[in-house]
């Protein structure tokens, strides 16, 4: 198989998948006889990244793999494709998420100590439902409070490959701006999923 053909297959797969695809996921698209080497997959991905550099689409690597997504600077126009207002999160919600991301593993009481105010149960529940955080264990103290940490979905959502890729805490204060831009990607993924399900 030529590199051009491999690249075309990978590009199409990333467009229709609706979720990030790892190198292993991409290799599994092929039969055992034509299964491409890891180096060939990575070369095809590098070529795609270069090809889309000047377009409105970009190849983004996240914790779960790779995905094609709209560039954030195009969000003022792309958001007009959806009638529904995109959700905006409160400062308390964003502060709680930031504390968990930077101080994990951490309990709710420890988050409250840092913020100086009570953390709403609704915020914790919402973060768990979004699968941005998870219970990673229980503190060995009276009451056995849950210990919280972030998930791979959190990394994927904020275009991160690992926790070490988190920006400095001072920059993370701009999370609300980043979130507004990333809602474009989420909307595209949701719309793609809807279209795929309608054609199954």
XYZ file of C-alpha atoms in Angstrom:
200
model
C 0.000 0.000 0.000
C 1.328 3.437 -0.897
C 1.783 6.118 1.744
C -0.738 8.288 -0.121
C -3.402 5.567 0.118
C -2.631 4.985 3.798
C -2.876 8.708 4.447
C -6.260 8.914 2.697
C -7.653 6.024 4.770
C -6.404 7.539 8.028
C -7.799 10.967 7.172
C -11.218 9.525 6.347
C -11.227 7.436 9.535
C -10.403 10.461 11.688
C -13.185 12.450 10.025
C -15.943 9.900 10.635
C -14.851 8.336 13.941
C -16.315 11.024 16.218
C -13.698 10.188 18.874
C -9.885 10.302 18.914
C -8.114 7.303 17.360
C -4.812 5.927 18.614
C -2.087 4.480 16.385
C -3.290 1.031 17.468
C -6.895 1.912 16.545
C -5.726 2.989 13.107
C -3.693 -0.178 12.601
C -6.764 -2.258 13.461
C -8.540 -0.850 10.406
C -6.411 -3.139 8.268
C -6.214 -6.892 7.821
C -3.214 -8.741 9.217
C -1.681 -8.971 5.738
C -1.816 -5.233 5.015
C -1.394 -3.952 8.589
C 0.912 -0.898 8.348
C 3.915 -0.447 10.615
C 3.745 2.078 13.445
C 6.354 4.211 11.682
C 4.187 4.359 8.541
C 1.123 5.409 10.546
C 3.122 8.156 12.251
C 4.506 9.352 8.920
C 1.004 9.528 7.460
C -0.170 11.506 10.506
C 2.777 13.893 10.163
C 1.893 14.427 6.501
C -1.730 15.140 7.418
C -0.654 17.627 10.073
C 1.520 19.462 7.542
C -1.153 19.402 4.828
C -3.811 20.939 7.065
C -1.516 23.576 8.548
C -2.897 26.348 6.332
C -6.503 25.095 6.279
C -9.389 25.517 8.700
C -8.870 21.985 10.011
C -6.029 20.762 12.206
C -4.742 17.395 13.364
C -4.753 17.412 17.173
C -3.059 14.846 19.389
C -4.805 14.227 22.721
C -4.556 11.586 25.443
C -6.704 9.055 23.562
C -4.996 9.501 20.211
C -5.525 11.836 17.251
C -8.504 13.705 15.836
C -9.264 16.221 13.105
C -10.886 19.351 14.476
C -11.763 22.899 13.512
C -9.229 25.535 14.485
C -10.231 27.460 17.599
C -9.872 30.869 15.943
C -12.787 30.003 13.654
C -15.212 29.562 16.565
C -16.972 32.973 16.116
C -18.293 31.740 12.744
C -18.723 28.039 13.398
C -20.833 28.488 16.522
C -23.549 30.011 14.314
C -24.155 26.546 12.851
C -25.950 25.503 16.031
C -29.090 27.178 17.349
C -28.602 25.933 20.879
C -26.543 28.178 23.151
C -23.353 26.523 24.237
C -23.099 25.968 27.991
C -21.137 28.451 30.073
C -19.621 27.322 33.328
C -19.521 29.273 36.562
C -16.283 30.495 38.096
C -16.844 28.057 40.983
C -17.122 25.169 38.499
C -13.924 26.166 36.686
C -11.994 26.828 39.905
C -12.991 23.418 41.276
C -11.889 21.700 38.071
C -8.583 23.596 38.063
C -7.847 22.655 41.686
C -8.539 18.978 40.990
C -6.375 19.087 37.853
C -3.381 20.680 39.586
C -3.636 19.248 43.111
C -4.879 15.694 42.453
C -5.389 13.305 44.090
C -7.561 15.477 46.318
C -10.723 15.245 48.429
C -13.694 17.582 48.379
C -12.769 18.900 51.837
C -9.256 19.717 50.619
C -10.731 21.575 47.635
C -12.896 23.575 50.037
C -9.847 24.411 52.165
C -8.081 25.811 49.104
C -11.100 27.766 47.809
C -12.162 28.917 51.253
C -15.816 28.155 50.511
C -18.056 25.102 50.300
C -17.976 23.167 47.026
C -21.470 22.485 45.703
C -22.445 18.830 45.364
C -23.908 19.779 41.980
C -20.458 20.827 40.717
C -18.838 17.545 41.746
C -21.767 15.571 40.299
C -21.586 17.506 37.031
C -17.829 16.903 36.689
C -18.356 13.195 37.350
C -21.198 13.000 34.809
C -19.040 14.684 32.170
C -16.380 12.106 33.026
C -13.816 14.881 33.479
C -13.077 13.595 36.988
C -13.369 10.219 38.715
C -13.064 8.699 42.179
C -9.556 7.233 42.366
C -9.801 5.963 45.948
C -10.855 6.801 49.488
C -8.828 8.601 52.165
C -8.072 6.381 55.181
C -9.609 8.772 57.704
C -12.994 8.852 59.475
C -15.773 9.108 56.910
C -13.566 7.640 54.149
C -13.885 10.709 51.857
C -13.577 10.087 48.121
C -10.302 11.045 46.477
C -10.772 12.766 43.122
C -8.602 12.927 40.017
C -9.002 13.871 36.370
C -9.689 11.429 33.528
C -8.505 10.786 29.988
C -11.723 12.493 28.825
C -10.567 15.649 30.622
C -7.256 15.534 28.764
C -9.006 14.913 25.445
C -11.470 17.751 25.972
C -8.765 20.306 26.705
C -6.432 19.128 23.921
C -3.842 17.667 26.304
C -1.816 14.485 25.895
C -0.740 14.139 29.554
C -1.099 16.050 32.825
C 2.463 17.296 32.376
C 1.151 19.248 29.375
C -1.061 21.386 31.637
C -0.207 25.087 31.265
C 1.175 27.033 34.249
C -1.519 27.669 36.836
C -1.505 31.405 36.037
C -2.402 30.597 32.423
C -5.053 28.101 33.500
C -7.072 31.040 34.813
C -8.043 31.554 31.163
C -9.843 28.200 31.223
C -13.203 29.833 30.527
C -11.879 31.271 27.254
C -10.364 27.937 26.279
C -13.636 26.204 27.114
C -15.628 28.513 24.829
C -13.287 27.716 21.942
C -13.335 23.991 22.611
C -17.139 23.917 22.591
C -16.867 24.244 18.811
C -15.036 20.919 18.655
C -17.561 19.263 20.953
C -20.446 20.521 18.843
C -18.824 19.188 15.676
C -18.293 15.788 17.324
C -21.871 15.708 18.606
C -23.275 16.640 15.201
C -21.072 14.019 13.513
C -22.258 11.337 15.956
C -25.866 12.324 15.274
C -25.402 12.134 11.508
C -23.653 8.758 11.720
C -26.390 7.289 13.948
C -29.057 8.529 11.537
C -27.414 6.636 8.690
C -26.889 3.344 10.530
